[in-house]
Amino acid sequence: MSSLRSSDRELSPEKTAAVLDGALQEFLAHGYAAARIDRIVAAAGVSKATVYRHFADKEHLFMALMQRLASRKKLFWDESIERFEEEPTTFLRHCALTMLENVADDPQVLAFFRIILGESGRFPQLAQAFLTNIEKPGLDCLTQYFQAHPELQLPDPEVAARMFIGTLTHFVVTRDILHGRQIIPIDRDRLLDNLIATLVRPASSASA
C-alpha cells in the first residue's frame, strides 16, 4: 500500500505542474535541442524518476507544454463558440484582440513560438503539434463562424478564415518575432479595421 501511495504522490498535479514549469524555463533558456532533463529536474525540485514517470522523453515534455499553453491561453477562440450569434464586426474584433493580447503581448509565449519556428527544420513534429493544438482549433472555429453567417456572402469560409488568421499571424511574426517593428511598421488598429472591413462588407456592397 505504501508504494501505491508514493506513486500517487509522484503523479500529483502539483508535481506535474512543477515539472512543466521547470521544462518551460529550460526550453526558453536553451532552446529545444540543447535542453537537458537534468536541468529540468533541478529546476522542478523532483527526481529524474518522477520526470520519466510523467513523460517518456523531452519531446513529450514539449508537447505537454504546448497543450497547456493552448488550454490556458485560448489563443484564438476564447469563449467564441458561445459568441456565434454576435454580429461579425464585433466577433472578429474580439477574436483578433484575443490572439494579439495572448500572443503578441506575452513575451513568454513569443519566446516559445520562436523555439517552434527555429527548431521546425530539425524537429518537424514540434511544428506539427503547434498546428494541431493551437492553429487548427482557431481555424476550425472561425470557419464554422463564417459558415454560420451566410449573409457575409463569402465564396469560401475556410479560405476567409485562413486570410483572417494568416494576416494576424504575419503581423505578429514580422513585428514581434522577426523584429520588424521599425522596418515594416503598421498600426494595429489600422490593420484590424481594414482586415475586418475586407470580410464584412456593407449589405449594399455585398449584394452588388
XYZ file of N, CA and C in Angstrom:
624
model
N 0.817 -1.211 0.000
C 0.000 0.000 0.000
C 0.851 1.260 0.000
N 1.975 1.228 0.748
C 2.805 2.426 0.829
C 3.383 2.782 -0.531
N 3.773 1.756 -1.340
C 4.342 2.055 -2.651
C 3.303 2.694 -3.563
N 2.046 2.260 -3.442
C 0.994 2.869 -4.242
C 0.801 4.320 -3.864
N 0.830 4.614 -2.566
C 0.664 5.997 -2.136
C 1.821 6.850 -2.628
N 3.050 6.310 -2.602
C 4.192 7.058 -3.097
C 4.031 7.358 -4.583
N 3.573 6.336 -5.346
C 3.380 6.561 -6.771
C 2.344 7.627 -7.025
N 1.252 7.585 -6.230
C 0.216 8.601 -6.385
C 0.780 9.986 -6.138
N 1.636 10.103 -5.089
C 2.189 11.422 -4.798
C 3.066 11.898 -5.948
N 3.839 10.983 -6.523
C 4.718 11.365 -7.623
C 3.923 11.824 -8.850
N 2.719 11.330 -8.998
C 1.904 11.681 -10.149
C 0.895 12.784 -9.843
N 1.100 13.486 -8.751
C 0.144 14.520 -8.356
C 0.159 15.691 -9.323
N -0.952 16.430 -9.412
C -0.987 17.625 -10.274
C 0.078 18.645 -9.906
N 0.390 18.753 -8.611
C 1.391 19.718 -8.182
C 2.771 19.372 -8.754
N 3.120 18.090 -8.728
C 4.422 17.696 -9.272
C 4.434 17.802 -10.790
N 3.314 17.490 -11.403
C 3.229 17.661 -12.853
C 3.461 19.116 -13.225
N 2.814 20.024 -12.497
C 2.984 21.452 -12.769
C 4.427 21.878 -12.533
N 5.067 21.346 -11.477
C 6.456 21.703 -11.194
C 7.378 21.249 -12.324
N 7.145 20.055 -12.837
C 7.957 19.547 -13.944
C 7.770 20.408 -15.186
N 6.523 20.741 -15.505
C 6.261 21.550 -16.694
C 6.843 22.957 -16.552
N 6.744 23.531 -15.359
C 7.330 24.854 -15.146
C 8.850 24.796 -15.307
N 9.460 23.742 -14.772
C 10.897 23.586 -14.930
C 11.296 23.379 -16.381
N 10.489 22.615 -17.112
C 10.762 22.386 -18.523
C 10.622 23.672 -19.325
N 9.621 24.479 -19.001
C 9.440 25.746 -19.709
C 10.657 26.638 -19.514
N 11.137 26.751 -18.290
C 12.336 27.548 -18.029
C 13.516 27.048 -18.868
N 13.674 25.728 -18.919
C 14.798 25.141 -19.638
C 14.694 25.385 -21.141
N 13.535 25.182 -21.698
C 13.364 25.382 -23.141
C 13.553 26.848 -23.526
N 13.025 27.746 -22.715
C 13.165 29.166 -23.028
C 14.614 29.622 -22.914
N 15.350 29.037 -21.974
C 16.739 29.444 -21.763
C 17.688 28.836 -22.787
N 17.423 27.592 -23.216
C 18.415 26.869 -24.022
C 17.889 26.387 -25.363
N 16.603 26.590 -25.666
C 16.050 26.029 -26.880
C 15.727 24.559 -26.709
N 15.182 23.971 -27.762
C 14.762 22.570 -27.655
C 15.942 21.608 -27.727
N 16.787 21.773 -28.739
C 17.861 20.807 -28.955
C 18.834 20.759 -27.777
N 19.115 21.921 -27.174
C 20.112 21.984 -26.096
C 19.518 21.779 -24.712
N 18.204 21.639 -24.617
C 17.571 21.431 -23.305
C 18.013 20.092 -22.724
N 18.166 20.055 -21.402
C 18.632 18.849 -20.723
C 17.675 18.474 -19.580
N 17.380 17.191 -19.520
C 16.480 16.690 -18.476
C 17.053 16.960 -17.092
N 18.379 16.861 -16.939
C 18.992 17.084 -15.620
C 18.681 18.477 -15.096
N 18.738 19.485 -15.971
C 18.439 20.852 -15.537
C 16.945 21.022 -15.250
N 16.109 20.339 -16.005
C 14.670 20.393 -15.735
C 14.372 19.801 -14.365
N 15.021 18.683 -14.063
C 14.852 18.046 -12.750
C 15.261 19.001 -11.638
N 16.395 19.664 -11.814
C 16.878 20.590 -10.786
C 15.926 21.764 -10.610
N 15.432 22.314 -11.707
C 14.519 23.453 -11.622
C 13.191 23.067 -10.997
N 12.733 21.846 -11.278
C 11.435 21.400 -10.758
C 11.521 20.937 -9.313
N 12.716 20.587 -8.859
C 12.867 20.100 -7.489
C 12.290 18.711 -7.288
N 12.364 17.867 -8.326
C 11.867 16.499 -8.233
C 12.960 15.556 -8.703
N 12.717 14.267 -8.584
C 13.701 13.288 -9.024
C 13.562 13.022 -10.515
N 14.639 12.497 -11.097
C 14.572 12.144 -12.514
C 13.547 11.038 -12.749
N 13.422 10.141 -11.795
C 12.426 9.073 -11.917
C 11.014 9.649 -12.005
N 10.763 10.722 -11.259
C 9.450 11.350 -11.301
C 9.173 11.948 -12.671
N 10.193 12.609 -13.243
C 10.021 13.187 -14.577
C 9.692 12.099 -15.584
N 10.442 11.013 -15.560
C 10.214 9.950 -16.536
C 8.930 9.180 -16.247
N 8.433 9.265 -15.012
C 7.139 8.654 -14.722
C 6.034 9.442 -15.416
N 6.206 10.746 -15.502
C 5.226 11.609 -16.146
C 5.374 11.617 -17.665
N 6.627 11.690 -18.128
C 6.881 11.964 -19.537
C 7.989 11.043 -20.034
N 7.768 10.440 -21.193
C 8.717 9.454 -21.708
C 10.051 10.079 -22.092
N 10.018 11.326 -22.599
C 11.247 11.951 -23.070
C 11.019 13.452 -23.214
N 12.046 14.129 -23.742
C 11.998 15.587 -23.891
C 10.882 16.011 -24.839
N 10.663 15.255 -25.872
C 9.610 15.598 -26.827
C 8.238 15.597 -26.157
N 7.979 14.592 -25.311
C 6.690 14.540 -24.620
C 6.526 15.716 -23.656
N 7.606 16.145 -23.058
C 7.548 17.339 -22.209
C 7.157 18.564 -23.019
N 7.777 18.717 -24.174
C 7.493 19.875 -25.009
C 6.045 19.841 -25.496
N 5.560 18.670 -25.887
C 4.175 18.542 -26.341
C 3.199 18.885 -25.207
N 3.518 18.438 -24.002
C 2.648 18.737 -22.865
C 2.613 20.231 -22.586
N 3.759 20.896 -22.736
C 3.794 22.347 -22.569
C 2.929 23.042 -23.614
N 2.980 22.551 -24.843
C 2.181 23.143 -25.902
C 0.687 22.984 -25.610
N 0.293 21.817 -25.143
C -1.111 21.583 -24.810
C -1.550 22.474 -23.643
N -0.662 22.637 -22.659
C -1.003 23.506 -21.535
C -1.139 24.951 -21.995
N -0.249 25.371 -22.863
C -0.322 26.728 -23.402
C -1.641 26.940 -24.131
N -2.026 25.971 -24.966
C -3.264 26.102 -25.732
C -4.469 26.180 -24.819
N -4.494 25.368 -23.762
C -5.664 25.348 -22.889
C -5.723 26.578 -21.989
N -4.575 27.093 -21.591
C -4.564 28.254 -20.695
C -4.826 29.561 -21.435
N -4.198 29.714 -22.576
C -4.250 30.999 -23.257
C -5.446 31.139 -24.191
N -5.954 29.988 -24.711
C -7.064 30.042 -25.670
C -6.767 31.109 -26.726
N -5.709 30.872 -27.465
C -5.076 31.930 -28.250
C -5.988 32.601 -29.262
N -6.867 31.846 -29.903
C -7.698 32.457 -30.927
C -9.162 32.564 -30.524
N -9.672 31.506 -29.929
C -11.127 31.377 -29.910
C -11.757 31.780 -28.599
N -11.015 31.731 -27.484
C -11.554 32.144 -26.197
C -12.900 31.465 -25.981
N -13.949 32.205 -25.645
C -15.272 31.597 -25.477
C -16.103 31.768 -26.735
N -15.452 31.794 -27.894
C -16.108 32.232 -29.123
C -17.264 31.355 -29.565
N -17.267 30.066 -29.229
C -18.392 29.217 -29.617
C -19.688 29.792 -29.058
N -19.622 30.332 -27.844
C -20.809 30.929 -27.244
C -21.129 32.292 -27.853
N -20.236 32.804 -28.676
C -20.423 34.142 -29.245
C -20.838 34.080 -30.709
N -21.217 32.901 -31.199
C -21.509 32.749 -32.621
C -22.681 33.602 -33.089
N -23.519 34.030 -32.160
C -24.661 34.853 -32.566
C -24.288 36.326 -32.685
N -23.098 36.689 -32.276
C -22.686 38.093 -32.379
C -22.536 38.506 -33.842
N -22.767 39.782 -34.077
C -22.594 40.254 -35.449
C -21.108 40.222 -35.802
N -20.780 40.057 -37.097
C -19.404 39.747 -37.495
C -18.343 40.743 -37.060
N -18.615 42.033 -37.148
C -17.578 43.000 -36.788
C -17.164 42.843 -35.333
N -18.134 42.687 -34.449
C -17.839 42.512 -33.020
C -17.102 41.210 -32.777
N -17.574 40.143 -33.391
C -16.972 38.827 -33.182
C -15.530 38.782 -33.671
N -15.297 39.281 -34.892
C -13.953 39.213 -35.459
C -12.965 40.091 -34.698
N -13.419 41.240 -34.255
C -12.527 42.098 -33.458
C -12.179 41.407 -32.138
N -13.159 40.762 -31.533
C -12.900 40.022 -30.289
C -11.854 38.935 -30.524
N -12.014 38.150 -31.611
C -11.052 37.085 -31.907
C -9.657 37.660 -32.140
N -9.579 38.741 -32.909
C -8.278 39.331 -33.212
C -7.594 39.852 -31.962
N -8.336 40.567 -31.129
C -7.734 41.120 -29.917
C -7.346 40.018 -28.940
N -8.146 38.941 -28.884
C -7.790 37.810 -28.025
C -6.441 37.245 -28.438
N -6.256 37.026 -29.740
C -4.985 36.493 -30.219
C -3.833 37.445 -29.935
N -3.997 38.710 -30.278
C -2.890 39.655 -30.134
C -2.536 39.883 -28.668
N -3.533 39.932 -27.803
C -3.252 40.142 -26.381
C -2.594 38.915 -25.762
N -2.996 37.710 -26.191
C -2.459 36.491 -25.598
C -1.141 36.053 -26.212
N -0.810 36.565 -27.384
C 0.436 36.181 -28.046
C 1.404 37.355 -28.092
N 1.042 38.394 -28.826
C 1.977 39.499 -29.043
C 2.320 40.240 -27.761
N 1.420 40.239 -26.791
C 1.660 40.982 -25.554
C 2.240 40.113 -24.442
N 2.609 38.867 -24.755
C 3.150 37.958 -23.744
C 4.555 37.516 -24.174
N 5.610 38.081 -23.589
C 6.978 37.745 -24.008
C 7.286 36.259 -23.907
N 6.714 35.576 -22.914
C 6.982 34.150 -22.741
C 6.385 33.338 -23.893
N 5.180 33.688 -24.316
C 4.558 32.992 -25.443
C 5.353 33.250 -26.719
N 5.773 34.492 -26.932
C 6.576 34.805 -28.112
C 7.884 34.002 -28.116
N 8.520 33.887 -26.968
C 9.762 33.123 -26.882
C 9.514 31.654 -27.205
N 8.390 31.138 -26.748
C 8.038 29.747 -27.017
C 7.816 29.540 -28.511
N 7.145 30.486 -29.156
C 6.914 30.387 -30.592
C 8.217 30.477 -31.370
N 9.162 31.286 -30.893
C 10.463 31.367 -31.565
C 11.164 30.004 -31.554
N 11.029 29.295 -30.455
C 11.621 27.953 -30.374
C 11.005 27.051 -31.430
N 9.682 27.079 -31.547
C 8.995 26.215 -32.510
C 9.450 26.527 -33.936
N 9.488 27.821 -34.273
C 9.921 28.208 -35.615
C 11.381 27.837 -35.856
N 12.208 28.108 -34.873
C 13.634 27.853 -35.034
C 13.990 26.382 -35.118
N 13.210 25.528 -34.453
C 13.532 24.104 -34.409
C 12.713 23.285 -35.402
N 11.832 23.936 -36.167
C 10.909 23.186 -37.014
C 11.619 22.385 -38.103
N 12.800 22.854 -38.558
C 13.528 22.102 -39.576
C 14.047 20.780 -39.054
N 14.630 20.787 -37.862
C 15.186 19.560 -37.293
C 14.147 18.716 -36.596
N 13.107 19.385 -36.068
C 12.092 18.671 -35.297
C 10.698 19.032 -35.829
N 10.348 18.524 -37.007
C 9.060 18.904 -37.606
C 7.864 18.524 -36.754
N 8.033 17.523 -35.888
C 6.909 17.121 -35.048
C 6.493 18.230 -34.085
N 7.405 19.113 -33.720
C 7.064 20.234 -32.846
C 6.155 21.207 -33.579
N 6.511 21.510 -34.832
C 5.683 22.411 -35.625
C 4.315 21.798 -35.880
N 4.280 20.495 -36.120
C 3.002 19.827 -36.357
C 2.133 19.835 -35.107
N 2.757 19.700 -33.954
C 1.998 19.760 -32.702
C 1.429 21.154 -32.482
N 2.189 22.180 -32.873
C 1.688 23.548 -32.780
C 0.447 23.719 -33.654
N 0.513 23.225 -34.874
C -0.637 23.339 -35.769
C -1.846 22.587 -35.216
N -1.608 21.411 -34.645
C -2.703 20.589 -34.127
C -3.361 21.211 -32.909
N -2.552 21.711 -31.993
C -3.069 22.165 -30.701
C -3.496 23.624 -30.679
N -2.922 24.443 -31.553
C -3.154 25.882 -31.462
C -3.744 26.455 -32.743
N -3.103 26.203 -33.871
C -3.567 26.822 -35.121
C -4.889 26.223 -35.604
N -4.978 24.894 -35.646
C -6.158 24.251 -36.222
C -7.447 24.542 -35.453
N -7.459 24.496 -34.103
C -8.714 24.821 -33.412
C -9.226 26.219 -33.724
N -8.314 27.190 -33.816
C -8.735 28.539 -34.163
C -9.266 28.622 -35.575
N -8.595 27.955 -36.511
C -9.040 27.943 -37.900
C -10.399 27.267 -38.027
N -10.577 26.152 -37.346
C -11.867 25.441 -37.405
C -12.996 26.289 -36.837
N -12.723 26.950 -35.712
C -13.743 27.782 -35.068
C -14.159 28.925 -35.989
N -13.198 29.586 -36.580
C -13.515 30.730 -37.431
C -14.228 30.287 -38.708
N -13.821 29.149 -39.263
C -14.510 28.607 -40.438
C -15.975 28.321 -40.112
N -16.221 27.722 -38.956
C -17.594 27.425 -38.541
C -18.400 28.708 -38.371
N -17.762 29.737 -37.840
C -18.475 31.009 -37.682
C -18.887 31.559 -39.040
N -17.957 31.575 -39.985
C -18.273 32.101 -41.317
C -19.359 31.265 -41.991
N -19.327 29.955 -41.785
C -20.365 29.099 -42.349
C -21.729 29.408 -41.736
N -21.731 29.825 -40.484
C -22.989 30.125 -39.785
C -23.530 31.501 -40.138
N -22.773 32.261 -40.939
C -23.206 33.614 -41.312
C -23.182 33.774 -42.835
N -24.136 33.143 -43.510
C -24.161 33.227 -44.985
C -24.400 34.638 -45.498
N -24.909 35.537 -44.635
C -25.140 36.913 -45.078
C -23.838 37.612 -45.467
N -22.707 37.067 -45.029
C -21.422 37.654 -45.422
C -21.089 37.365 -46.889
N -21.748 36.371 -47.445
C -21.562 36.003 -48.854
C -20.091 35.750 -49.195
N -19.438 35.016 -48.310
C -18.036 34.670 -48.554
C -17.974 33.463 -49.481
N -17.215 33.527 -50.564
C -17.164 32.400 -51.506
C -16.674 31.104 -50.863
N -15.743 31.202 -49.934
C -15.161 30.014 -49.307
C -14.845 30.354 -47.852
N -15.682 29.899 -46.892
C -15.470 30.253 -45.483
C -14.104 29.842 -44.946
N -13.579 28.700 -45.391
C -12.279 28.278 -44.869
C -11.166 29.191 -45.369
N -11.230 29.573 -46.638
C -10.225 30.497 -47.163
C -10.308 31.838 -46.443
N -11.536 32.298 -46.161
C -11.704 33.550 -45.421
C -11.081 33.443 -44.033
N -11.269 32.295 -43.373
C -10.681 32.085 -42.046
C -9.159 32.081 -42.121
N -8.617 31.460 -43.169
C -7.164 31.445 -43.336
C -6.628 32.854 -43.611
N -7.362 33.627 -44.383
C -6.963 35.014 -44.626
C -6.900 35.794 -43.318
N -7.915 35.625 -42.484
C -8.002 36.381 -41.228
C -6.862 35.997 -40.284
N -6.727 34.702 -40.016
C -5.700 34.245 -39.087
C -4.309 34.451 -39.682
N -4.186 34.243 -40.992
C -2.888 34.438 -41.629
C -2.401 35.873 -41.545
N -3.314 36.822 -41.703
C -2.927 38.231 -41.593
C -2.439 38.558 -40.189
N -3.149 38.069 -39.184
C -2.750 38.324 -37.803
C -1.422 37.637 -37.476
N -1.273 36.402 -37.969
C -0.021 35.672 -37.729
C 1.157 36.399 -38.374
N 0.966 36.863 -39.604
C 2.025 37.613 -40.290
C 2.386 38.868 -39.510
N 1.390 39.542 -38.970
C 1.624 40.752 -38.188
C 2.494 40.452 -36.967
N 2.160 39.385 -36.249
C 2.926 39.030 -35.051
C 4.327 38.563 -35.421
N 4.426 37.716 -36.435
C 5.736 37.171 -36.815
C 6.674 38.281 -37.276
N 6.199 39.147 -38.170
C 7.101 40.182 -38.698
C 7.415 41.255 -37.659
N 6.444 41.617 -36.842
C 6.675 42.697 -35.882
C 7.422 42.224 -34.644
N 7.002 41.079 -34.075
C 7.481 40.688 -32.753
C 8.513 39.570 -32.766
N 8.452 38.662 -33.740
C 9.393 37.548 -33.763
C 10.588 37.859 -34.658
N 10.346 38.508 -35.808
C 11.438 38.868 -36.711
C 11.930 40.293 -36.494
N 11.436 40.943 -35.441
C 11.921 42.272 -35.041
C 11.768 43.308 -36.155
N 10.605 43.294 -36.830
C 10.406 44.196 -37.950
C 9.564 45.416 -37.644
N 9.429 45.733 -36.372
C 8.568 46.851 -35.966
C 8.949 48.153 -36.666
N 10.252 48.410 -36.847
C 10.704 49.641 -37.492
C 10.870 49.495 -39.001
N 10.910 48.273 -39.496
C 11.179 48.051 -40.912
C 9.897 48.101 -41.729
N 8.865 47.381 -41.289
C 7.569 47.412 -41.982
C 6.473 47.718 -40.956
N 6.486 48.919 -40.428
C 5.526 49.254 -39.369
C 4.108 49.403 -39.912
N 3.134 49.037 -39.073
C 1.733 49.302 -39.366
C 0.989 49.375 -38.040
N 0.087 50.325 -37.929
C -0.691 50.484 -36.718
C -1.647 49.306 -36.560
N -1.721 48.769 -35.368
C -2.566 47.607 -35.120
C -4.023 47.868 -35.456
N -4.568 48.991 -35.009
C -5.980 49.278 -35.255
C -6.261 49.481 -36.736
N -5.326 50.098 -37.431
C -5.493 50.247 -38.881
C -5.578 48.879 -39.544
N -4.703 47.966 -39.138
C -4.717 46.615 -39.696
C -6.045 45.928 -39.418
N -6.497 45.962 -38.158
C -7.728 45.272 -37.795
C -8.937 45.873 -38.497
N -9.025 47.190 -38.519
C -10.176 47.847 -39.152
C -10.303 47.436 -40.613
N -9.196 47.438 -41.325
C -9.247 47.138 -42.753
C -9.379 45.647 -43.032
N -8.798 44.822 -42.181
C -8.972 43.378 -42.329
C -10.438 42.997 -42.160
N -11.062 43.522 -41.118
C -12.472 43.209 -40.869
C -13.356 43.782 -41.969
N -13.045 44.996 -42.423
C -13.839 45.607 -43.485
C -13.740 44.813 -44.784
N -12.625 44.137 -45.014
C -12.474 43.319 -46.219
C -13.429 42.137 -46.202
N -13.671 41.590 -45.012
C -14.533 40.420 -44.893
C -15.994 40.764 -44.626
N -16.218 41.877 -43.947
C -17.577 42.275 -43.594
C -17.923 43.523 -44.390
N -18.407 43.316 -45.582
C -18.755 44.441 -46.453
C -20.167 44.925 -46.151
N -20.441 46.185 -46.382
C -21.814 46.673 -46.204
C -22.793 45.875 -47.070
N -24.048 45.782 -46.601
C -25.042 44.986 -47.300
C -25.200 45.426 -48.739
N -25.177 46.723 -49.010
C -25.357 47.226 -50.358
C -24.221 46.782 -51.271
N -22.991 46.765 -50.710
C -21.834 46.332 -51.491
C -21.866 44.845 -51.760
N -22.283 44.070 -50.717
C -22.297 42.617 -50.848
C -23.323 42.147 -51.875
N -24.419 42.904 -52.023
C -25.474 42.488 -52.939
C -25.237 42.995 -54.364
N -24.232 43.847 -54.516
C -23.983 44.428 -55.834
C -23.406 43.405 -56.805
